[in-house]
Amino acid sequence: MSSLGKIAILGGGTWATALAKIVLMNEKHINWFIRRDDQIEGFYKLGRNPSYLTNVKFNLAQITFYSNIEKAIKDSDTIIIAIPSPYVKQYMRKIWLSSTLKGKFVVSAVKGMIPNDNIVVSEYLMSSFKIPQEYIGVISGPCHAEEVALERLSFLTVASYDTTRAKLLSDAIRSRILNTSVSDDVVGIELAAVLKNIYAIIAGVCSGLQYGDNFQAVLMTHCAKEMKTLLDAIAPMERSICEQHYLGDMLVTGYSQFSRNRTLGTMIGKGYSVKTAQLEMEMIAEGYYGAKCIHEMNNHFKVDIPIAQTAYEILYEKLRPQTAIDELIKKF
Ligand SMILES: NC(=O)C1=CN([C@@H]2O[C@H](COP(=O)(O)OP(=O)(O)OC[C@H]3O[C@@H](n4cnc5c(N)ncnc54)[C@H](OP(=O)(O)O)[C@@H]3O)[C@@H](O)[C@H]2O)C=CC1
Ligand SMILES: O=C(CO)COP(=O)(O)O
């Protein structure tokens, strides 16, 4: 066990499974909370997640499964949250008012905001659970779970207000398949992850509308500029947008065949309704929720973010994708 103590992963989906593989490259044991008992039973039968990343084999002797979130947290020291943002509150409500998280290093691997509250997960954890900021962390970067499963070299960034703590986790997960770095831009990195999901939806919409690589490059350039504008307005600090956890994550999500957000956008560009496209996909495209959060948050900040606004209008105001993109291009 490293000085991070016992590590718990919360969530049973694709990213939780990839993170479990990543952590177990170095750690001897993890605690793993999964909400469904039948999924845990499937793990015991198959030695792998029966529902997500089913090609990743685990040594079950290295895992203690929990269907009780409170117990999983109590038995652990470092808690990695890998739950889609629309459900974070629903899961965490189970430990509401308890002091279960006290003294734990709580790390969000979520790339989304809390719907309606329109705050990033680190802010939610600090305000709702009174976690001191030095005990908060974020894991982000250009990293598709599917490529972790294939053991393709990936890069992740661990951010925390306490960079010593971030470094501990960064060192603990570095392996032959994963390079890691450290940052102190917690909120900036979380916001960048929300934005890149939204931009990937727009990249997909444009691909579905038959725009080619020439246009995609221009679109991505404008997305990077818009990302910098919003981050500098909301979480001002010295930063280069060219880092892997800002630009890198935006590029992988905007271009990759594995991106759920890009896939959702492509279907919408091809003429699917938003609802039908969501139903056809078995996983969650968080940019759908992120677009609304950013729109509502920006009602207050009033930063000029036409690409994110275009996504909102396509996803929530039923604006015809071609009309929306035509209008957006006039602003480039
Ligand atoms: N996938 C990736 O490559 C990466 C993902 N992330 C981020 O990780 C987070 C988790 O995403 P990911 O694991 O990929 O998502 P998935 O779509 O793979 O997993 C969905 C998870 O959410 C649960 N879930 C689905 N519907 C509900 C519901 N109505 N109520 C409660 N729980 C529900 C599922 O449980 P059940 O099976 O029981 O329905 C499952 O555990 C996201 O914030 C994502 O942006 C970050 C980096 C990379
Ligand atoms: O965050 C990711 C890659 O870095 C995953 O993106 P998608 O949710 O679009 O698949």
XYZ file of C-alpha atoms and ligand atoms in Angstrom:
390
model
C 0.000 0.000 0.000
C 1.360 3.451 -0.921
C 1.097 6.454 1.406
C -2.224 7.203 -0.270
C -3.550 4.391 1.908
C -6.276 2.158 0.564
C -7.700 3.361 -2.750
C -11.420 3.085 -3.551
C -13.040 3.501 -6.946
C -16.669 4.592 -7.018
C -18.619 3.632 -10.152
C -19.101 0.546 -12.278
C -18.879 2.001 -15.801
C -16.242 2.215 -18.507
C -13.937 4.769 -16.894
C -14.169 3.196 -13.428
C -13.091 -0.104 -15.005
C -10.162 1.505 -16.838
C -9.121 3.300 -13.637
C -9.274 0.041 -11.697
C -6.890 -1.471 -14.257
C -4.624 1.598 -14.054
C -4.473 1.584 -10.239
C -3.923 -2.165 -10.067
C -0.876 -1.886 -12.357
C 0.975 -0.778 -9.179
C -1.269 -1.239 -6.148
C -1.826 -4.704 -4.709
C -5.475 -4.135 -3.802
C -8.432 -1.770 -4.320
C -11.905 -1.304 -2.890
C -14.501 -0.927 -5.625
C -18.059 0.340 -5.184
C -20.549 -0.754 -7.877
C -24.234 0.045 -7.494
C -25.697 -3.206 -8.889
C -25.323 -6.527 -7.042
C -25.864 -8.468 -10.273
C -22.886 -6.663 -11.829
C -20.716 -7.652 -8.846
C -21.963 -11.243 -9.169
C -21.033 -11.111 -12.869
C -17.523 -10.010 -11.865
C -17.164 -13.026 -9.561
C -18.350 -15.392 -12.308
C -16.331 -13.945 -15.197
C -13.305 -12.247 -13.601
C -14.187 -9.103 -15.543
C -16.830 -6.394 -15.672
C -19.854 -8.083 -17.295
C -21.181 -4.768 -18.648
C -18.308 -2.391 -19.560
C -14.803 -2.905 -20.990
C -15.538 -6.606 -20.937
C -12.122 -7.434 -22.444
C -10.240 -6.357 -19.291
C -9.447 -9.316 -17.026
C -8.964 -8.757 -13.281
C -7.390 -10.793 -10.516
C -10.323 -10.846 -8.102
C -8.038 -11.496 -5.136
C -6.917 -7.880 -5.578
C -10.428 -6.394 -5.321
C -12.972 -6.016 -2.548
C -16.351 -5.160 -4.086
C -18.964 -3.112 -2.276
C -22.563 -2.351 -3.127
C -22.692 -0.062 -0.073
C -21.015 3.238 -0.945
C -20.663 4.372 2.659
C -18.841 1.206 3.665
C -16.538 1.399 0.639
C -15.565 4.959 1.578
C -15.184 4.145 5.290
C -12.758 1.329 4.461
C -10.617 3.559 2.195
C -8.311 6.579 2.381
C -8.215 7.823 -1.225
C -11.539 7.918 -3.047
C -11.689 8.150 -6.842
C -15.121 9.123 -8.166
C -15.814 7.814 -11.692
C -19.572 8.293 -11.884
C -21.247 10.206 -14.752
C -21.982 13.764 -13.592
C -25.794 13.559 -13.837
C -25.741 10.803 -11.177
C -23.016 12.029 -8.812
C -25.480 13.679 -6.419
C -27.758 10.643 -6.414
C -24.858 8.397 -5.312
C -23.357 10.855 -2.845
C -26.759 11.535 -1.264
C -26.359 8.148 0.438
C -23.582 9.601 2.589
C -25.267 12.973 3.029
C -24.713 14.494 6.488
C -22.341 11.691 7.480
C -18.703 12.493 8.121
C -17.564 9.533 5.998
C -15.373 11.658 3.732
C -13.555 13.397 6.588
C -9.784 13.100 6.252
C -9.962 11.304 2.875
C -8.275 12.423 -0.358
C -11.290 12.715 -2.685
C -10.474 12.700 -6.387
C -12.925 13.399 -9.186
C -12.403 11.596 -12.488
C -15.723 13.031 -13.685
C -15.778 15.155 -16.835
C -18.970 17.035 -16.170
C -20.736 19.504 -13.882
C -23.489 18.947 -11.333
C -26.739 19.608 -13.249
C -28.850 22.526 -11.967
C -26.180 23.532 -9.432
C -23.912 24.243 -12.431
C -20.739 23.755 -10.441
C -17.771 21.472 -11.076
C -17.452 18.354 -8.933
C -14.589 19.736 -6.811
C -16.770 22.709 -5.832
C -19.698 20.387 -5.080
C -17.520 18.205 -2.843
C -16.069 21.175 -0.979
C -19.404 22.931 -0.464
C -21.602 19.912 0.295
C -19.196 17.775 2.317
C -16.987 20.489 3.805
C -13.881 18.814 2.441
C -10.862 21.129 2.812
C -9.497 22.104 -0.603
C -6.132 20.431 -0.027
C -7.961 17.092 0.211
C -9.563 17.532 -3.235
C -8.094 16.167 -6.453
C -8.967 15.752 -10.108
C -7.808 13.202 -12.701
C -8.073 14.329 -16.314
C -6.359 14.233 -19.679
C -6.714 12.801 -23.160
C -7.493 9.206 -22.284
C -10.181 6.950 -23.691
C -10.925 3.974 -21.472
C -10.982 1.701 -24.526
C -7.324 2.521 -25.254
C -6.347 1.860 -21.635
C -7.970 -1.563 -22.072
C -5.786 -2.095 -25.163
C -2.730 -0.965 -23.149
C -1.983 1.844 -25.586
C 0.282 4.458 -24.020
C -1.810 7.256 -22.461
C -1.177 10.434 -20.449
C -3.173 11.664 -17.453
C -2.857 14.725 -15.230
C -3.584 14.704 -11.512
C -4.524 18.125 -10.151
C -4.889 19.220 -6.555
C -4.602 22.378 -4.509
C -2.015 20.331 -2.603
C 0.430 19.343 -5.335
C 2.316 17.036 -2.956
C -0.835 14.957 -2.639
C -1.388 15.161 -6.409
C 2.167 13.905 -6.948
C 1.586 10.941 -4.652
C -1.355 9.812 -6.791
C 0.406 10.700 -10.037
C 3.390 8.518 -9.004
C 1.104 5.742 -7.803
C -0.656 5.335 -11.162
C 2.319 5.855 -13.521
C 3.146 2.631 -15.352
C 4.387 1.239 -18.663
C 0.981 2.131 -20.193
C 0.448 5.447 -18.428
C 2.490 8.621 -18.127
C 1.339 11.175 -15.578
C 1.888 14.782 -14.583
C 0.720 17.152 -11.879
C -1.113 20.488 -11.895
C -2.704 22.885 -9.413
C -5.396 24.137 -11.834
C -8.244 22.084 -10.336
C -11.239 24.102 -11.556
C -9.639 25.057 -14.886
C -8.992 21.406 -15.722
C -12.528 20.408 -14.724
C -14.067 23.181 -16.828
C -11.840 22.285 -19.791
C -13.119 18.701 -19.592
C -16.724 19.902 -19.640
C -16.056 22.162 -22.623
C -14.178 19.561 -24.675
C -17.205 17.252 -24.434
C -19.403 20.039 -25.819
C -16.909 20.806 -28.603
C -16.715 17.103 -29.511
C -20.488 17.101 -29.988
C -20.137 20.048 -32.391
C -17.220 18.298 -34.170
C -19.481 15.275 -34.568
C -22.387 17.388 -35.820
C -20.090 18.889 -38.484
C -18.806 15.462 -39.463
C -22.408 14.219 -39.752
C -23.155 17.213 -41.966
C -20.254 16.133 -44.233
C -17.753 18.870 -43.373
C -14.243 17.486 -43.864
C -10.892 17.527 -42.100
C -10.064 20.998 -43.447
C -13.012 22.513 -41.617
C -12.524 20.345 -38.541
C -9.049 21.870 -38.053
C -10.509 25.386 -38.154
C -13.294 24.406 -35.784
C -10.840 22.913 -33.279
C -8.692 26.057 -33.452
C -11.692 28.203 -32.534
C -12.669 25.744 -29.787
C -9.209 26.100 -28.227
C -9.502 29.899 -28.286
C -12.983 29.759 -26.760
C -11.795 27.349 -24.078
C -9.012 29.745 -23.095
C -11.412 32.705 -23.007
C -13.850 30.945 -20.679
C -11.196 29.458 -18.397
C -9.407 32.785 -18.042
C -12.699 34.522 -17.219
C -13.952 31.999 -14.678
C -10.823 30.518 -13.148
C -8.121 33.107 -13.864
C -4.531 31.953 -13.468
C -1.372 31.695 -15.570
C -1.922 28.731 -17.912
C -1.054 27.587 -21.412
C -4.037 26.101 -23.205
C -1.580 23.870 -25.117
C -1.220 21.466 -22.161
C -2.476 17.889 -22.592
C -5.326 18.306 -20.066
C -6.786 21.256 -22.014
C -5.957 21.098 -25.737
C -4.934 17.427 -25.720
C -8.192 16.259 -24.215
C -10.156 18.470 -26.612
C -8.347 17.004 -29.623
C -8.735 13.361 -28.627
C -12.423 13.778 -27.914
C -13.027 15.838 -31.050
C -11.255 13.359 -33.352
C -11.434 9.896 -31.761
C -13.666 7.084 -32.980
C -14.061 6.139 -29.280
C -15.644 9.435 -28.242
C -19.249 9.130 -27.119
C -19.700 12.884 -27.418
C -18.468 12.965 -30.982
C -20.651 9.951 -31.796
C -23.727 11.692 -30.367
C -22.958 14.792 -32.438
C -22.385 12.762 -35.600
C -25.786 11.121 -35.256
C -27.455 14.500 -34.738
C -25.609 15.884 -37.771
C -26.867 12.935 -39.800
C -30.462 13.774 -38.881
C -31.231 11.786 -35.721
C -33.224 13.650 -33.090
C -31.264 14.315 -29.881
C -33.485 11.865 -27.959
C -33.151 9.069 -30.536
C -29.383 9.516 -30.732
C -29.139 9.281 -26.917
C -31.315 6.168 -26.831
C -29.209 4.461 -29.510
C -26.031 4.999 -27.495
C -25.403 2.624 -24.590
C -23.089 4.983 -22.753
C -23.422 8.545 -21.578
C -22.328 11.548 -23.662
C -21.791 14.069 -20.900
C -21.528 17.024 -23.248
C -25.320 16.942 -23.475
C -25.581 17.820 -19.777
C -22.469 20.006 -19.859
C -23.933 22.224 -22.586
C -26.872 23.139 -20.352
C -24.709 23.698 -17.274
C -22.277 25.946 -19.165
C -25.169 27.861 -20.767
C -26.820 28.487 -17.386
C -23.536 29.289 -15.663
C -22.666 31.719 -18.418
C -25.985 33.566 -17.975
C -24.142 34.979 -14.985
C -20.635 35.439 -16.447
C -21.700 36.511 -19.979
C -18.500 35.390 -21.693
C -18.640 35.234 -25.513
C -18.690 31.443 -26.164
C -20.504 30.979 -29.507
C -19.471 27.332 -30.018
C -20.799 26.174 -26.646
C -23.902 28.299 -27.241
C -24.431 26.644 -30.638
C -24.297 23.235 -28.965
C -26.898 24.373 -26.453
C -29.220 25.615 -29.184
C -28.942 22.371 -31.172
C -29.371 20.158 -28.106
C -32.019 22.080 -26.168
C -33.711 24.550 -28.513
C -34.104 22.187 -31.461
C -32.188 24.520 -33.786
C -31.584 22.751 -37.114
C -27.923 21.603 -37.077
C -27.107 23.033 -40.540
C -28.679 26.402 -39.675
C -26.780 26.490 -36.363
C -23.430 25.675 -37.988
C -24.019 28.215 -40.805
C -24.577 30.905 -38.161
C -21.528 29.788 -36.167
C -19.232 29.907 -39.200
C -20.114 33.588 -39.726
C -18.380 34.257 -36.377
C -15.091 32.511 -37.358
N -15.077 6.533 -20.849
C -13.952 7.239 -20.900
O -13.064 7.005 -21.731
C -13.750 8.345 -19.935
C -14.762 8.787 -19.115
N -14.528 9.809 -18.250
C -15.571 10.289 -17.364
O -15.873 9.285 -16.399
C -17.201 9.459 -15.927
C -17.931 8.135 -15.998
O -18.129 7.814 -17.364
P -18.098 6.345 -17.938
O -17.625 5.382 -16.929
O -17.346 6.388 -19.204
O -19.648 6.143 -18.207
P -20.413 4.841 -18.658
O -21.490 5.272 -19.553
O -19.475 3.791 -19.131
O -21.023 4.268 -17.278
C -22.225 4.574 -16.846
C -22.286 4.290 -15.345
O -23.339 5.083 -14.837
C -24.300 4.252 -14.228
N -25.646 4.725 -14.532
C -26.270 4.721 -15.741
N -27.516 5.207 -15.621
C -27.675 5.515 -14.298
C -28.740 6.056 -13.551
N -29.905 6.398 -14.127
N -28.554 6.241 -12.237
C -27.397 5.916 -11.646
N -26.336 5.383 -12.311
C -26.476 5.201 -13.619
C -24.095 2.870 -14.837
O -24.573 1.916 -13.942
P -25.444 0.678 -14.469
O -24.533 -0.150 -15.328
O -25.847 0.030 -13.212
O -26.602 1.247 -15.251
C -22.586 2.849 -15.025
O -21.956 2.462 -13.838
C -17.817 10.537 -16.825
O -17.772 11.753 -16.150
C -16.900 10.566 -18.041
O -16.873 11.827 -18.672
C -13.303 10.394 -18.136
C -12.264 9.985 -18.925
C -12.406 8.945 -19.892
O -12.872 12.021 -21.792
C -12.727 11.226 -22.663
C -11.434 11.058 -23.357
O -10.426 11.825 -22.762
C -13.905 10.410 -23.096
O -14.658 11.147 -23.999
P -16.120 10.665 -24.415
O -16.959 10.745 -23.162
O -16.581 11.581 -25.489
O -15.995 9.248 -24.890
